[in-house]
Short mmCIF file of C-alpha atoms and ligand atoms in Angstrom, two decimals:
data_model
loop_
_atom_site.label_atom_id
_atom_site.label_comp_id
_atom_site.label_asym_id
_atom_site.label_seq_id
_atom_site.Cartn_x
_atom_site.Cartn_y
_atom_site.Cartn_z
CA UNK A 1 102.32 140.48 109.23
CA UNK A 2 105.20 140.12 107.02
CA UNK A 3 106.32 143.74 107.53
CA UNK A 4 105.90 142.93 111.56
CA UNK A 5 108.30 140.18 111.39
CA UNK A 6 110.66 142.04 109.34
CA UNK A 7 110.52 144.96 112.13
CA UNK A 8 111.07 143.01 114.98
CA UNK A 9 114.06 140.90 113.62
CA UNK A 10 115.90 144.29 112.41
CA UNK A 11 115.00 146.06 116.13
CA UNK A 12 116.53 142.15 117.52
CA UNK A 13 119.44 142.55 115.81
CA UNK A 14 120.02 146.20 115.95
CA UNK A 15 119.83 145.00 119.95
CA UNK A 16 122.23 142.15 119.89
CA UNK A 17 124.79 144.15 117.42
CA UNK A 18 124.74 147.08 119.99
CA UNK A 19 125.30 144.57 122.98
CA UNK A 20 127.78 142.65 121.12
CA UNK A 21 129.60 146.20 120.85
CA UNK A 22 129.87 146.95 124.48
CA UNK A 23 130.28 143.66 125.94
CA UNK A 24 133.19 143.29 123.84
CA UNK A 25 135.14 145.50 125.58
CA UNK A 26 133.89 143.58 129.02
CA UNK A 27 136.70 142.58 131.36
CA UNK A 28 134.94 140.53 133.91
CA UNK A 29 136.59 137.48 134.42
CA UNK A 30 135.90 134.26 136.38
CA UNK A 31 138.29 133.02 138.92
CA UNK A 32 140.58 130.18 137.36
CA UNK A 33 142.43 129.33 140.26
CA UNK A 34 139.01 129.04 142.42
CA UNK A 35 137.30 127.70 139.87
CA UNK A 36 139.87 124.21 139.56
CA UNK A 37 140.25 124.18 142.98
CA UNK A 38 136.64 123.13 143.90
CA UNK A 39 136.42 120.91 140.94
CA UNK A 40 139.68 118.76 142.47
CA UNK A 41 137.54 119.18 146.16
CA UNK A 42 135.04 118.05 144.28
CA UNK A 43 136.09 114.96 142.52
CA UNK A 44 137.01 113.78 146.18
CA UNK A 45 133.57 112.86 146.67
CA UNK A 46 133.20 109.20 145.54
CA UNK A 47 136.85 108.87 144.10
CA UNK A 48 137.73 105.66 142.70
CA UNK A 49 141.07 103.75 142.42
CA UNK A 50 140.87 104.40 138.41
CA UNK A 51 141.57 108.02 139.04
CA UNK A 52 137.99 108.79 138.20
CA UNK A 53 134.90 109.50 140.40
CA UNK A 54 131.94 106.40 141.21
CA UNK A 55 129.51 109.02 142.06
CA UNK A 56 126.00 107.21 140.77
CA UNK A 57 123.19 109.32 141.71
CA UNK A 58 121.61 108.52 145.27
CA UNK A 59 124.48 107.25 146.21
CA UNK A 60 126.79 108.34 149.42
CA UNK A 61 129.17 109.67 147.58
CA UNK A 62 126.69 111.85 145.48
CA UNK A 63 124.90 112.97 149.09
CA UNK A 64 128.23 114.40 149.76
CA UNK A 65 128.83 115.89 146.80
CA UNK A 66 125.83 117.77 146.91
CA UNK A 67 126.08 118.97 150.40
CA UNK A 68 129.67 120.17 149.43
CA UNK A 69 127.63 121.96 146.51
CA UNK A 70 125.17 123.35 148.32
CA UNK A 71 127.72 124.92 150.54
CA UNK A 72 129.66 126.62 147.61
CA UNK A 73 126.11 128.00 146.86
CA UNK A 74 125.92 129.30 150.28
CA UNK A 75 129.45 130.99 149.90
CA UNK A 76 128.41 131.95 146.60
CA UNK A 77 125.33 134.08 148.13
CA UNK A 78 123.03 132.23 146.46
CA UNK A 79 119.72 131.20 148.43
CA UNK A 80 119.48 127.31 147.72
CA UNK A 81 116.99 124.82 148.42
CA UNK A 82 116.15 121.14 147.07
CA UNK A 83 113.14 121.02 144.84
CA UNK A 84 110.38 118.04 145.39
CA UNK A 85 112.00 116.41 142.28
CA UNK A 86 115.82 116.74 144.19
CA UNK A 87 117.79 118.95 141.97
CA UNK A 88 119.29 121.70 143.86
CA UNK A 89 118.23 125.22 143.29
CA UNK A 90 120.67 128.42 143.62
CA UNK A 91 119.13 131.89 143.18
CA UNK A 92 121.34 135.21 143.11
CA UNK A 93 118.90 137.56 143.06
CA UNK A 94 119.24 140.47 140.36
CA UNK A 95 117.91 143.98 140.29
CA UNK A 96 114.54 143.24 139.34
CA UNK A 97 113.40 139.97 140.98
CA UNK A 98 110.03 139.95 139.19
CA UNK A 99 111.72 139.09 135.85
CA UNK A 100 111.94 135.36 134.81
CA UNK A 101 115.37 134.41 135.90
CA UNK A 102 117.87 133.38 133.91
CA UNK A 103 119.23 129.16 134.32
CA UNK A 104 122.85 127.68 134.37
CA UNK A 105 123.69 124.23 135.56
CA UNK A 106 124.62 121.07 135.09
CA UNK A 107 125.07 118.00 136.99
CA UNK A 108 127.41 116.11 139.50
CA UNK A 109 126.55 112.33 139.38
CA UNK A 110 128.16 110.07 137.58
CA UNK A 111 128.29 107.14 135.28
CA UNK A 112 129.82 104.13 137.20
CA UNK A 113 133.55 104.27 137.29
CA UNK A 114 133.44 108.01 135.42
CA UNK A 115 135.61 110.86 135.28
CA UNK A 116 136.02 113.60 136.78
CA UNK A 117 134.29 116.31 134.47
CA UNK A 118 131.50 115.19 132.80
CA UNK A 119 128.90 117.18 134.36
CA UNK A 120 130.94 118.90 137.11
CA UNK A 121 133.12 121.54 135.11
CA UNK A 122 129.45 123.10 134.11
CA UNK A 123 128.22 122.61 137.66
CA UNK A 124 131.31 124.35 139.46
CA UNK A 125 131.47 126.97 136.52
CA UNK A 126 128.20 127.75 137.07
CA UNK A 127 128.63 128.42 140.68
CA UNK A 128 131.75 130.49 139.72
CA UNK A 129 130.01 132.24 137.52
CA UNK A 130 127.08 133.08 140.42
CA UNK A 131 130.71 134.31 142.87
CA UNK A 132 132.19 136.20 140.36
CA UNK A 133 129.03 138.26 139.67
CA UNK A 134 128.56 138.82 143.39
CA UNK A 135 132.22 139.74 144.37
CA UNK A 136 132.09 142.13 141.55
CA UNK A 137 128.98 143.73 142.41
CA UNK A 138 127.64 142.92 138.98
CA UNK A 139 123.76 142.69 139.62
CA UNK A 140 121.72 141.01 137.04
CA UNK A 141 119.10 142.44 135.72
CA UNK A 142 117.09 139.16 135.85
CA UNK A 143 117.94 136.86 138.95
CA UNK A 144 120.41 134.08 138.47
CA UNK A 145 119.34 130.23 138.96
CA UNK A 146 122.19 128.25 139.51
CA UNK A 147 120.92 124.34 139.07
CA UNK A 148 122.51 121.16 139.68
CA UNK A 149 120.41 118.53 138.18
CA UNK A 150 119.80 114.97 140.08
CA UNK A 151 120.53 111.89 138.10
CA UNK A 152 121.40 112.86 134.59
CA UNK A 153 123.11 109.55 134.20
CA UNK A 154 120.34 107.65 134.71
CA UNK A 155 118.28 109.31 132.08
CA UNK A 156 117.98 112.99 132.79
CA UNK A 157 114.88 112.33 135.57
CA UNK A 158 116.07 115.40 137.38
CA UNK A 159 115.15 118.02 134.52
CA UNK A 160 112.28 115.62 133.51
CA UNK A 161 110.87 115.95 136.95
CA UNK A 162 110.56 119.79 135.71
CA UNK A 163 109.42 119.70 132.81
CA UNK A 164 107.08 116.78 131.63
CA UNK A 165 107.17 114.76 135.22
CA UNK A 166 107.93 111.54 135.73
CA UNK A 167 105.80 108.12 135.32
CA UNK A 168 104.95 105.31 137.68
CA UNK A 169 106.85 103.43 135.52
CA UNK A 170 110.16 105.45 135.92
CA UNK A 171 109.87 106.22 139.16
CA UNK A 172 110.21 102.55 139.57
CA UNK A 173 113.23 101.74 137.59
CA UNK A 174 116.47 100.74 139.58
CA UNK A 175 119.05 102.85 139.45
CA UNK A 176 123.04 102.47 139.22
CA UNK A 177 123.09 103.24 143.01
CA UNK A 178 120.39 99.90 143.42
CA UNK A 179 117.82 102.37 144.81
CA UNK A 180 114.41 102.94 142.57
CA UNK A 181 114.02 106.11 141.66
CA UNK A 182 111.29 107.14 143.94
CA UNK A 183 113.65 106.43 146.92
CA UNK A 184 116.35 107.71 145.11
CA UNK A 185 114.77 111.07 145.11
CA UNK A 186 113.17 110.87 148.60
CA UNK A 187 117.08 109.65 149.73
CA UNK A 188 118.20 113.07 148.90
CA UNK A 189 115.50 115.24 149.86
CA UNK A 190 112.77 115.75 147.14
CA UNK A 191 109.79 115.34 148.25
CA UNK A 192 108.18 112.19 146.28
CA UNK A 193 104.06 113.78 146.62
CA UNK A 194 104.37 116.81 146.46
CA UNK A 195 106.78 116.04 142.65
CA UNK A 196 104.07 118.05 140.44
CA UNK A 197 105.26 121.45 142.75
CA UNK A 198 108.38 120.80 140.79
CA UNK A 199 107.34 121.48 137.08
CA UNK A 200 108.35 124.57 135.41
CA UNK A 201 105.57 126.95 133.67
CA UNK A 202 105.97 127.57 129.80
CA UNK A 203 108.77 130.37 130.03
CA UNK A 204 109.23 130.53 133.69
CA UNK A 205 112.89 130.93 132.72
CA UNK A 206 114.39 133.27 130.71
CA UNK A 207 116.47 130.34 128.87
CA UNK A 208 118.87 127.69 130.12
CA UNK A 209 122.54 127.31 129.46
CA UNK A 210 124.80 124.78 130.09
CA UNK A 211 128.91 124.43 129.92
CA UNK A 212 130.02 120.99 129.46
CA UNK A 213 132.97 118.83 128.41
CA UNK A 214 132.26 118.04 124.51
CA UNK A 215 132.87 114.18 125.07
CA UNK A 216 134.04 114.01 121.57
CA UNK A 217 136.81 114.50 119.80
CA UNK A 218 135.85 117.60 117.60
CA UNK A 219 137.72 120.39 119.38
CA UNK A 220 140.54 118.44 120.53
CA UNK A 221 141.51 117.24 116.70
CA UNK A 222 140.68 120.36 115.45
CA UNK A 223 142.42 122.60 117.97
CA UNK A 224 139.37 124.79 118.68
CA UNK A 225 138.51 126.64 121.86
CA UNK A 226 134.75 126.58 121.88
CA UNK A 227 131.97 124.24 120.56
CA UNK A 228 128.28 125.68 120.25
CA UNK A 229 126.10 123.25 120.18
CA UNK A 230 123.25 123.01 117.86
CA UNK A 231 121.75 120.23 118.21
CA UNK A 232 121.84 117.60 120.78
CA UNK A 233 120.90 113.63 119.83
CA UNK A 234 117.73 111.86 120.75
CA UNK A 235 118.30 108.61 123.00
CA UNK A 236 116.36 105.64 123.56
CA UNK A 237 117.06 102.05 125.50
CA UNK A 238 115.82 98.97 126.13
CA UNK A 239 116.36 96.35 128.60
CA UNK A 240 116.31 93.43 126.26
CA UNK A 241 115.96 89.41 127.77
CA UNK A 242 117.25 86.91 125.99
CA UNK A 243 115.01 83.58 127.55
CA UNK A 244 116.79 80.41 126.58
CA UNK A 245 116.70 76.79 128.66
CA UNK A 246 119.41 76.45 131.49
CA UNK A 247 120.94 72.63 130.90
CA UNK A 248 123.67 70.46 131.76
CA UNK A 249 126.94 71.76 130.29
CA UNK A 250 128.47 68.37 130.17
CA UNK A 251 125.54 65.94 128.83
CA UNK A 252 123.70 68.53 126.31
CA UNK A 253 125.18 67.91 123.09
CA UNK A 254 126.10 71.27 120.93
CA UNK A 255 122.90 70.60 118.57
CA UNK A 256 120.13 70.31 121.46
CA UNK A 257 121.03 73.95 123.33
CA UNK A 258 118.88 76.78 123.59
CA UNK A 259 121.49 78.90 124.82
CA UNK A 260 120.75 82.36 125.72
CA UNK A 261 124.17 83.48 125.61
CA UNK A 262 125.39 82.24 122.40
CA UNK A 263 121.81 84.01 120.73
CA UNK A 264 123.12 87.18 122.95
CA UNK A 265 126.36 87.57 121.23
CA UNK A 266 124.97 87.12 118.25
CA UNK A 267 122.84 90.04 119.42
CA UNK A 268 125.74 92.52 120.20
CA UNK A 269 126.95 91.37 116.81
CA UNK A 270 123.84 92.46 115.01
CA UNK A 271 123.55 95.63 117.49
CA UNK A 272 126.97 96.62 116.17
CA UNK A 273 126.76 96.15 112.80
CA UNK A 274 123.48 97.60 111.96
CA UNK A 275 124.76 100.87 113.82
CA UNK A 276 127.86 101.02 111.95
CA UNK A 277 126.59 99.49 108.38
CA UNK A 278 123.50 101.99 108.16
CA UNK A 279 124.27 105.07 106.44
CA UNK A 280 124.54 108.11 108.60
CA UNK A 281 125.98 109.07 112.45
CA UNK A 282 123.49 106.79 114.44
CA UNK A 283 124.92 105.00 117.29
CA UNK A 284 124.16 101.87 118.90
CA UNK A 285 125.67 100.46 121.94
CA UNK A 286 124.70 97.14 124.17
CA UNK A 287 126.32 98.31 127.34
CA UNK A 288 125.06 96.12 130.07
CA UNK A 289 124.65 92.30 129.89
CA UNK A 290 124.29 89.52 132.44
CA UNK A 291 124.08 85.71 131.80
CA UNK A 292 122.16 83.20 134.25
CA UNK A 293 122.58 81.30 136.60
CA UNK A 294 126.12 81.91 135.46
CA UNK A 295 128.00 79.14 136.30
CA UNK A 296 130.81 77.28 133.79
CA UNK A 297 129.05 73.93 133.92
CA UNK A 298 125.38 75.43 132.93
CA UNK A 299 124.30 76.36 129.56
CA UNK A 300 122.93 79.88 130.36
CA UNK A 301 119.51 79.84 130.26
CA UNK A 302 118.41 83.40 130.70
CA UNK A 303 120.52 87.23 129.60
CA UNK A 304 119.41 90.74 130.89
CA UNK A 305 121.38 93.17 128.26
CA UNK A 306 120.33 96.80 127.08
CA UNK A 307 120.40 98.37 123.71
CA UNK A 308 120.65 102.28 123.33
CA UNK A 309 120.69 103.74 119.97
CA UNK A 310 121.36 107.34 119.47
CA UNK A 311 120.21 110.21 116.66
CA UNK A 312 119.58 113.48 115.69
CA UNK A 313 116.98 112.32 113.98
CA UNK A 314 113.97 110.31 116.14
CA UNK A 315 112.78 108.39 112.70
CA UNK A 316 115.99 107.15 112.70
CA UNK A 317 116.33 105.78 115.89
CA UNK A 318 112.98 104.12 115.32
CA UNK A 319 113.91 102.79 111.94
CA UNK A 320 117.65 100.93 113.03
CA UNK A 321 115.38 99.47 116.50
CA UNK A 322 112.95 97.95 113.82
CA UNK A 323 116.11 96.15 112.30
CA UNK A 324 118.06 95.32 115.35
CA UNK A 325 114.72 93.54 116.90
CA UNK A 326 114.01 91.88 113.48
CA UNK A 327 117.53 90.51 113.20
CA UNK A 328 116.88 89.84 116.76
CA UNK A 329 114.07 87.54 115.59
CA UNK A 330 116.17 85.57 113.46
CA UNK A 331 118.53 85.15 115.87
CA UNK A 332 115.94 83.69 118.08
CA UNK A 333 114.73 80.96 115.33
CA UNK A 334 118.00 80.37 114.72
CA UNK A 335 118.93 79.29 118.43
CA UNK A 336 115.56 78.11 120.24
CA UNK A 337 115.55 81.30 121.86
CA UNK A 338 113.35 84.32 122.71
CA UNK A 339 113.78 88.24 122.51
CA UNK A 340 111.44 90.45 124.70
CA UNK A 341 112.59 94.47 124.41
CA UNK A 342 111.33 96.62 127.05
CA UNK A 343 111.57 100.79 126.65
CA UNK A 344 112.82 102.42 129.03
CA UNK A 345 114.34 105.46 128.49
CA UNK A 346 113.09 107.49 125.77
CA UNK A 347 114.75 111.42 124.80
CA UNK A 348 113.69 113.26 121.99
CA UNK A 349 116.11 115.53 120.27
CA UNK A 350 116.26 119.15 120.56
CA UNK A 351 117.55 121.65 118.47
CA UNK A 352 119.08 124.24 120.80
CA UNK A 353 117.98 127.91 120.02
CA UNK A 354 119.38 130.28 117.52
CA UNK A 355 119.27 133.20 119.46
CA UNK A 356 121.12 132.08 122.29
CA UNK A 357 123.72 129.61 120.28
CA UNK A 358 124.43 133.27 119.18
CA UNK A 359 125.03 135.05 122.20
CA UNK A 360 127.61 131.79 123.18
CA UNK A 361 128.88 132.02 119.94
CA UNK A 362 129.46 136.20 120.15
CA UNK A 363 130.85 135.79 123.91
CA UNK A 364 133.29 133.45 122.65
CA UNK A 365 134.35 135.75 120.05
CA UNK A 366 134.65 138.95 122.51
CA UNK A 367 137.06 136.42 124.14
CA UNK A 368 138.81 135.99 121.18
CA UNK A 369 138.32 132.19 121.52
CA UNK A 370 138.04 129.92 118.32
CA UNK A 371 134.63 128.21 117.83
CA UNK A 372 132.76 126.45 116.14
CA UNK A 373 129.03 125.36 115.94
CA UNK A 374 128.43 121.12 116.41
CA UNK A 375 125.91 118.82 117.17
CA UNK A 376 126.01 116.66 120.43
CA UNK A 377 126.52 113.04 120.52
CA UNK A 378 126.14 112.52 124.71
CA UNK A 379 122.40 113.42 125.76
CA UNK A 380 122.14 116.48 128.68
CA UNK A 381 119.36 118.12 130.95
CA UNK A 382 118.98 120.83 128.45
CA UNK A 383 117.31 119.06 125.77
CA UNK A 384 114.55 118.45 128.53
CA UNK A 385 114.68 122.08 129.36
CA UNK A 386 113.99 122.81 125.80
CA UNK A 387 110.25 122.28 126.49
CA UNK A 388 109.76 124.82 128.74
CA UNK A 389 112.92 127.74 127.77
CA UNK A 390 114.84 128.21 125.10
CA UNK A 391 118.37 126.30 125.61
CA UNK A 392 122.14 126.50 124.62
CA UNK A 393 124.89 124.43 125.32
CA UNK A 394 128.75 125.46 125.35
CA UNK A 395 131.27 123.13 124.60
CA UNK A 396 135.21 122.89 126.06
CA UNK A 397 137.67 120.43 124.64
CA UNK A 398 138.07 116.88 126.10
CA UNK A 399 141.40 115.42 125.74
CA UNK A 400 141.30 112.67 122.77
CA UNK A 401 137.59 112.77 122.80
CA UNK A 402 137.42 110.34 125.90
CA UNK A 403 134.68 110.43 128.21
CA UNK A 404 132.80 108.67 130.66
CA UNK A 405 136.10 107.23 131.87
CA UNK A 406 138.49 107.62 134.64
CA UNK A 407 140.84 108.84 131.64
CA UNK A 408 138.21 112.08 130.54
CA UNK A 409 140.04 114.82 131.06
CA UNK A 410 140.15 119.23 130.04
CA UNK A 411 142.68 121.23 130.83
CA UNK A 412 142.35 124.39 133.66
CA UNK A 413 143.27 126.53 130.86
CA UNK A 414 140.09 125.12 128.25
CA UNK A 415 137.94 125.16 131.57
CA UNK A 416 138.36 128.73 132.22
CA UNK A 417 137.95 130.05 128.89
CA UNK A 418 134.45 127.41 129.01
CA UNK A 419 133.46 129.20 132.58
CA UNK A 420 134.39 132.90 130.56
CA UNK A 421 132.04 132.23 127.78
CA UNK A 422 129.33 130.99 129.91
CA UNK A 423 129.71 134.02 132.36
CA UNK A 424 129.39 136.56 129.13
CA UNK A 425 126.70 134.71 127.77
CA UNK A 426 124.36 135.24 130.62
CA UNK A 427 125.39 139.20 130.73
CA UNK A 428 124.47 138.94 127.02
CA UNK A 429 120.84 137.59 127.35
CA UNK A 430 120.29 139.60 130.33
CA UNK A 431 121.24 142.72 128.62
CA UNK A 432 119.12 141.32 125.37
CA UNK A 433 115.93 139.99 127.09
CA UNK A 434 115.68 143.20 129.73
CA UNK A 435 115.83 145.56 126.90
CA UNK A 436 112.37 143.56 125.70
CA UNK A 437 110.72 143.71 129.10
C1 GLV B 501 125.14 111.35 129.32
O1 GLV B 501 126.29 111.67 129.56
C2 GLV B 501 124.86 110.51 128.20
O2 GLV B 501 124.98 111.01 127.07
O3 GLV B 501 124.61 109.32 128.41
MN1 MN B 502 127.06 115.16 131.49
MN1 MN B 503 127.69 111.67 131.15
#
């Protein structure tokens, strides 16, 4: 047995040190110019006045995005179609269509008052990628799926749709846009029963890979070219209502309040403090809150907020929630108030896979492009895909580690080398994985 697995990992890397040899000398390129050109005819969809893109999934704006994508498909000659789940679904076909294909993609929705490259640098490099092969008459061995994953924002439903499906219970959560889900996927033509025609088989891709903006500051401090991700962080949230008693501002004295906004901020206190007080990189973030009825002369009576918390490590997301919701209870004795915490998103961390993390990492090197291996702090589709293929994720440079803001930003130059990497990668593993079939 032993002697087996010694075997086959000296035949794998015999394979990947010959491939590594002769796509060095490789000079396929992407098109830059192309390339930043759709991703500024992109970012027209859903605009904002920030300089950013408000391009929540369902929305207008993100219907006209993705018809604009599915065009560039088109151009691209890629044969695309909109899954029951919604995602849109590029195929170049390759030399031997009965081979799993191989996945790239990302996403093009947004958060609320975003940027304009979180999600769409890896969704227009993909496409480039998917051009460049065709206008060079580079067939794949394996076909090419080019994806563009619904909703990401909102909590990755688009990939989840593929891989573990969704529940009643999610498909009935609002969305940014104000639609549920179900409509929201029905809105831009998934197909809401038939959603289990969606799922991917065990393997039914060769792997998935996906370029994206690092949203940190890693690169960009340290000058680097390339991240490879290793690792990217569980994330769970809550809506969380704060149920106090809704009085007269004016004749309540200060002792007799049960005011849910005053036990609220005390809330975001706690939230921040036992993310930033507990030893390690958690993170945890109330993003969202709203006070009722909301008028000066009322003591608020009732707050909607969220809580996220973020980890590599599940556990540890479960062990700060247990802290946050029993400092939460205090709070509540404290102020004649109540805490109910409601799940609602919940995303397990993934390690991303070794094999291809090394093909990124050698295609990046042929390129003679600095990298370096890093976990990811913002959640993506891949760590969904992880259940069914094995995953990697490459990582460009965001200017001063901003992101999800009208300010994100990566420079033509850092996008191209990201869109470079991601189109030697795939010649890598479809050089690596044919020579196994
Ligand atoms: C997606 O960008 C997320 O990490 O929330
Ligand atoms: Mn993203
Ligand atoms: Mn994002």
């Amino acid at each position: 047995m032993n002697q087996q697995i010694n075997h086959s990992s000296i035949k794998l890397i015999i394979i990947c040190f010959l491939f590594s040899i002769i796509s060095a000398n490789n000079p396929l390129r992407i098109n830059n110019n192309r390339l930043n050109k759709h991703l500024s005819e992109l970012s027209k969809f859903g605009n904002n006045e920030f300089g950013g893109v408000s391009r929540v999934a369902y929305s207008d704006a993100d219907l006209n995005g993705r018809e604009f994508v599915m065009k560039l498909m088109k151009t691209a000659g890629m044969d695309v179609h909109i899954d029951a789940g919604g995602n849109i679904i590029g195929t170049l076909a390759g030399k031997n269509n009965d081979l799993p294909p191989i996945a790239i993609g990302s996403h093009i929705d947004s958060v609320p008052e975003g940027g304009n490259f979180d999600g769409n640098v890896g969704s227009m490099s993909a496409i480039e990628v998917a051009q460049t092969l065709r206008e060079s008459k580079h067939t794949l061995n394996h076909p090419l799926i080019v994806v563009i994953f619904q909703n990401e924002e909102g909590g990755l439903f688009g990939s989840k749709v593929m891989t573990s499906g969704l529940t009643e219970l999610e498909l009935e959560l609002q969305s940014s846009s104000g639609y549920s889900i179900r409509k929201g996927i029905q809105r831009i033509g998934g197909n809401i029963d038939q959603l289990e025609k969606a799922k991917l088989k065990k393997n039914e891709w060769v792997a998935y890979v996906e370029l994206h903006i690092e949203q940190g500051g890693i690169l960009y401090n340290e000058n680097l070219d390339i991240g490879v991700v290793q690792g990217i962080v569980g994330i769970k949230q809550w809506d969380v209502m704060v149920k106090g008693f809704a009085n007269h501002a004016g004749t309540t004295p200060m002792d007799q309040r049960r005011d849910a906004l005053y036990a609220a901020a005390q809330y975001v206190q706690a939230v921040h403090e036992i993310g930033k007080n507990t030893p390690g990189k958690q993170v945890a973030t109330v993003g969202k809150i709203k006070s009722f009825p909301g008028a000066p002369n009322v003591i608020p009576g009732m707050v909607n907020a969220s809580l996220e918390i973020r980890d590599l490590d599940g556990k540890k997301i479960n062990s700060i929630y247990k802290n946050i919701k029993s400092s939460s209870e205090n709070i509540a004795k404290n102020t004649g108030t109540e805490f109910k915490f409601k799940q609602t998103i919940n995303i397990i961390p993934e390690p991303t896979n070794r094999r291809v993390s090394w093909a990124i990492n050698q295609a990046a090197q042929d390129l003679q492009l600095s990298s370096k291996f890093m976990p990811s702090g913002a959640g993506h589709d891949a760590q969904e895909m992880a259940v069914i293929c094995p995953i990697g994720m490459i990582f460009i440079p965001s200017k001063e580690g901003i992101s999800h803001s009208p300010k994100e930003y990566s420079s033509p130059k850092d996008i191209a080398n990201g869109a470079n990497v991601l189109l030697h990668t795939v010649l890598k593993l479809d050089e690596q994985y044919s020579e196994e079939n």
